Amino acid sequence: MMNSKASEIAALLKTEKYNPEIIPQLESYLESQVQQNVDTTDSPASPYDSNANRTLVKLYQFFPQNAQAQYIVLAAALALVYGTATKEGSLDFGSLGCLINESMKKEEPYPTLIRCADLLDSCQFSEFWSVFHSIENNSGDYEMVSKLSKSFHAKSALRKSILNTLSLSFKSTKLSYVLGQLDFEKDNESEVLLKGESDVVEQFNDASDSIIFTDNIENTKRNKVNLEGGIDYGMIRGLVMSNQVKRATAE
Amino acid sequence: KFRELTAKYFEKSAWPSPQAVSDECGGDELFLALYKELTQRHLHSIARPAPKDRVEGWHVYCSLFDLILQHIAQIQTSGKNDGAIFLLPEWVFDILHEFVYQFQGFCQFRTTTFTNAAKYGPGGTNQDKQIPHHLAESMDVLSNNRNTWAVEKVLTYLQQFNHAAESTRVTSVQYLALFAAVAQARLECLLGDYTASLDALSLIQSTSNDVQLINPPRGAEDDAKPLTPAEVVDSVFAAKLNVAYHQGVCYLMLRRYKDASFVLGNICSTMQRGFKAGEYKSIPGSDQFGKLFDRMIALLAIITHACPETGLVEDGIARSIREKHGKQLSKIEAGEEGYEDLFIYACPKFITPSVPRYELASMEGAGAGAGPSNQDAYKLQVKHFMNEMANQQTMRKLRSYMKLYTSISLEKLGRLVMEEDFISLLLSYKHKMRQIESSTNSSGSGGKPSSGSGDESAASTSESVGTVMDIHYFINDGIIHVDEAEKLHRFENYFMSQISQSIDVMANIDSISV
């Protein structure tokens, strides 16, 4: 169902991207993305469509009289949760913020979302979780944002993203430290996640309080020195031309 | 020829109206529409346009584009090009570039007019004064032409040209598609949508084997070969420069510093050599090239200072950066603010695309900033940029300590750096310096897909995740192990610069009269 809706929206964006009449459809699609995170017990099929959500925010930029704060907040919240989980290095939350006027960012829970994004980006994960949990109380009338912040899938996506970030710096460390960064309360829940991320976690041991991450290019020693060369034509073109000009002038 | 005639006969005045020349061309609609655009563009260049001229400009472009799209539809239906549309790349670029330029100017004009008019409304700073006549007149023109230069219509025209090339191989239509993509990339950047700006360039920069070649235009020489989209855009230097500058800004704002340095560094190197050889004097509009070059050097100053990886730019460009911005960068090194000034100098003029509610200008509270202002758009982008640059000094301090060791315990390094939550700083430094990069731009390890993230999609596209750090570190059992990053030994740059210097020395010697 969601996949067909996603295709429908993708087709709409190819031809009607700048038409304000598609705003209600994009708003409905945004709601359904959040609903997937909140309702379904299985992994959501399309929990986040950055292109569609960004188009909605952009249409609000073009037609501010149509802008609705609740959808701006929802789009930002999804970008916070899924931005780096979907594609490492992407700056979804920040780049979405470049399309949203400062006046729209003053009302809670947007300031809390900004604080969350800053903490996530600066890897202060313990503090991040306490601020993230406060969204529930800071959401005001924005019930959907509150529900999203409490949803299992949103937390799971954030945890995977944090675990990946930890695996890039740590080869091995204390399991208790990692669990603290992942905000785990129950042991079996953490075990399910860590066992499920076998491409990131090599092994972990409760008794010895240790965790070893799978080897990757960032958490292992580098020895290679690459030798590369090559000149492209652009580099010598200027030299050749200036030489020809000088010869012609001399003649 | 048009430029020559303009310089000779119409340097400070308008060309004859289309009605006056209609008989000379048999009343040809397309010819007259193109003539009107050309002459109206000249008028905008010699004098500050009045509000009515700005509105008239919109109608000129609408008429021209509607006519061209009509012709394209006929070509698509009949499958034949009757030769009605014949446009060269430079001309197409000039038309679309001016289209976006006039839109940008109009956005600034309408928000400035609204902001100034609001000052004379209740609660405004000049509420006791009479609104000046020219301002009242401007507000009238704007209120009566609300749909003029509407952003969605501007983008829709560009999108229509983009899609027109999908169903026809006519060369002029292909040119329209390509340069519409260039114009769209610029416009999206001015709106602050950097992702969309880069996406707009995908038509030009596709590296797939299926990229469609574009046939030479009618009347080209026999040995003219079909060109790739990128080659067509590169053949118009102003377009190439435009693409590189806006692409560089987008990469910088999306935290893709390696891609930004590659794109900006390449064009600046080309321009530096071109300036020395005097290549650009004959290109119209070349007086603007120097200004854009300086802005790109400022952007490169930011990037090369924030990213310690060496070899991001050529030696000549690095030298230019030091000459122009060395003092400022030293101040930043010493802990003073400096990135913001560099960015404000180098960034494009961002715009607010929405139409103000003009009736609010005469209502209570409008003077206190209830409506949009030109400052809003640019302040938003500057804030995002400064957010990205936050903690740069702390990260540089961390790096300088790590370079001293090959291994050190976490506690010891923490005592040296003396930062709160030191481990988070270690994690975040690596996290922020791991960035998306295009595999065509990458060097060394950047070409490999990111490991540890399980992101298989990165491997199948031309983008991957790499690092811009010049050191590599990881933590194992409480000990930080530090290596230098994978090195690239490239010798050709050294040889090229020495050859260039040798030629200069020989030229100096030859010029000595004995």
Coordinates of C-alpha atoms in Angstrom, one line a residue, chain A residues 13-20 51 54 58 60-65 84 86-91 94-95 97-102 105 114 118 120-125 127 164-173 177 181 199-200 215-232 234-239 241-243 245-246, chain B residues 151-152 155-156 159 163 184 188 191-196 199 253-255 273 277 279 314 351 353-355 376 380-381 383-384 387-388 391 410 421 423-428 430-432 434-436 443-445 448 450-455 463 465 467 472-478 483-493 496 499-500 503-504 507:
Chain A
L13 CA 6.6 15.2 -8.3
K14 CA 7.9 14.6 -11.9
T15 CA 5.2 16.8 -13.4
E16 CA 3.5 18.9 -10.7
K17 CA 6.4 19.6 -8.4
Y18 CA 5.7 23.4 -8.2
N19 CA 1.9 23.2 -8.1
P20 CA 0.4 24.3 -4.8
N51 CA 12.4 14.1 -1.6
R54 CA 11.5 18.5 1.1
K58 CA 9.6 24.1 -0.3
Y60 CA 5.4 26.2 2.0
Q61 CA 8.4 28.4 1.3
F62 CA 6.8 29.5 -2.0
F63 CA 3.2 29.8 -0.6
P64 CA 3.6 30.7 3.1
Q65 CA -0.2 31.2 3.4
T84 CA 21.7 9.7 8.6
T86 CA 19.1 6.3 5.3
K87 CA 22.4 7.6 3.9
E88 CA 25.5 8.2 5.9
G89 CA 26.9 11.7 5.5
S90 CA 23.6 13.2 4.4
L91 CA 22.5 16.5 6.1
G94 CA 20.2 20.9 8.3
S95 CA 19.4 21.2 4.6
G97 CA 16.2 24.0 7.8
C98 CA 17.6 26.1 5.0
L99 CA 14.1 26.2 3.5
I100 CA 12.3 27.0 6.7
N101 CA 11.9 30.6 7.9
E102 CA 13.3 31.4 11.4
K105 CA 11.3 27.5 14.2
I114 CA 17.2 21.6 16.7
D118 CA 23.0 19.4 17.4
L120 CA 23.4 13.9 17.5
D121 CA 25.9 15.7 15.2
S122 CA 28.3 16.3 18.1
C123 CA 27.9 12.7 19.2
Q124 CA 26.7 13.6 22.7
F125 CA 24.4 10.6 22.6
E127 CA 22.4 13.9 26.4
N164 CA 27.3 2.7 13.2
T165 CA 28.9 6.0 14.3
L166 CA 30.5 4.3 17.3
S167 CA 31.8 1.4 15.1
L168 CA 33.7 4.0 13.0
S169 CA 35.8 5.1 15.9
F170 CA 35.9 2.1 18.2
K171 CA 37.4 -1.2 17.5
S172 CA 36.6 -2.4 21.0
T173 CA 35.3 -0.8 24.1
Y177 CA 29.4 2.4 27.6
Q181 CA 25.0 5.6 24.3
D199 CA 27.8 -6.4 10.0
V200 CA 28.7 -3.8 12.6
D215 CA 36.6 -4.5 11.0
N216 CA 36.0 -1.6 8.7
I217 CA 38.2 0.9 7.0
E218 CA 37.9 3.4 9.8
N219 CA 38.5 1.2 12.9
T220 CA 41.6 -0.6 11.7
K221 CA 45.2 0.4 11.1
R222 CA 46.1 1.7 7.7
N223 CA 49.4 0.8 6.1
K224 CA 49.0 1.4 2.5
V225 CA 50.5 4.4 0.7
N226 CA 48.9 4.9 -2.7
L227 CA 50.9 6.0 -5.7
E228 CA 48.9 7.7 -8.3
G229 CA 49.7 10.1 -11.1
G230 CA 48.2 11.5 -14.2
I231 CA 48.0 14.8 -15.9
D232 CA 44.8 16.0 -17.5
G234 CA 43.6 21.2 -18.6
M235 CA 46.8 21.4 -16.5
I236 CA 49.1 21.7 -19.5
R237 CA 46.8 23.6 -21.9
G238 CA 47.5 27.0 -20.3
L239 CA 51.3 26.3 -20.4
M241 CA 49.1 28.3 -25.0
S242 CA 51.1 30.8 -23.1
N243 CA 54.3 29.3 -24.7
V245 CA 51.6 33.3 -27.4
K246 CA 55.2 34.1 -26.3
Chain B
V151 CA 8.5 31.5 -8.6
E152 CA 6.4 28.4 -9.5
L155 CA 10.6 26.9 -12.3
T156 CA 7.8 25.4 -14.4
Q159 CA 11.2 22.2 -16.1
H163 CA 11.5 17.6 -20.3
Q184 CA 17.6 25.7 -12.5
E188 CA 17.6 26.3 -6.6
L191 CA 16.4 29.5 -2.9
G192 CA 18.5 27.5 -0.4
D193 CA 17.6 24.1 -1.8
Y194 CA 21.1 22.7 -2.4
T195 CA 20.0 19.1 -2.9
A196 CA 17.6 20.1 -5.7
D199 CA 19.9 17.1 -8.8
M253 CA 26.5 23.9 2.5
L254 CA 25.8 20.2 2.3
R255 CA 29.1 19.4 4.1
R273 CA 46.0 30.1 -16.2
A277 CA 47.3 33.9 -21.1
E279 CA 42.1 34.0 -22.8
E314 CA 46.8 23.1 -6.7
I351 CA 16.3 35.4 -2.3
P353 CA 10.6 33.7 -3.4
S354 CA 7.2 34.2 -1.8
V355 CA 5.0 37.1 -2.8
D376 CA 15.7 36.8 6.0
L380 CA 19.0 31.9 7.3
Q381 CA 21.8 30.5 5.1
K383 CA 23.2 30.8 10.2
H384 CA 23.2 27.3 8.7
N387 CA 26.3 26.2 12.6
E388 CA 28.4 23.9 10.4
N391 CA 33.6 23.7 17.0
L410 CA 42.1 8.2 26.2
D421 CA 32.9 15.3 27.0
I423 CA 35.1 11.2 23.9
S424 CA 32.1 12.8 22.1
L425 CA 34.5 15.3 20.6
L426 CA 36.6 12.4 19.2
L427 CA 33.6 10.7 17.8
S428 CA 32.1 13.8 16.4
K430 CA 35.5 11.7 12.7
H431 CA 31.7 11.8 12.1
K432 CA 31.7 15.3 10.7
R434 CA 33.2 11.6 6.9
Q435 CA 31.4 13.1 4.0
I436 CA 29.7 12.1 0.8
S443 CA 41.1 10.3 -4.7
G444 CA 42.6 7.6 -2.6
S445 CA 40.2 5.9 -0.3
K448 CA 35.3 2.9 -1.8
S450 CA 31.4 3.3 3.2
S451 CA 31.9 0.1 5.2
G452 CA 30.2 -0.5 8.5
S453 CA 27.1 1.3 7.5
G454 CA 25.7 -1.5 5.3
D455 CA 24.7 1.1 2.8
E463 CA 28.7 8.6 -4.7
V465 CA 31.5 8.2 1.7
T467 CA 37.0 11.4 4.8
H472 CA 43.3 8.5 10.8
Y473 CA 42.6 7.3 14.3
F474 CA 40.6 4.6 16.1
I475 CA 40.1 3.5 19.7
N476 CA 40.9 0.0 20.9
D477 CA 40.6 -0.9 24.5
G478 CA 41.1 2.7 25.8
D483 CA 48.1 6.9 11.6
E484 CA 48.4 9.4 8.9
A485 CA 45.7 9.0 6.3
E486 CA 46.4 7.2 3.0
K487 CA 48.8 9.3 1.1
L488 CA 48.8 10.1 -2.5
H489 CA 52.1 10.7 -4.0
R490 CA 51.6 12.9 -7.0
F491 CA 54.6 14.4 -8.7
E492 CA 53.1 16.0 -11.8
N493 CA 52.0 19.1 -9.9
M496 CA 54.2 21.5 -13.8
I499 CA 58.2 24.1 -15.7
S500 CA 55.9 27.1 -15.4
I503 CA 59.4 29.5 -18.5
D504 CA 58.7 32.7 -16.5
A507 CA 61.1 35.1 -20.3

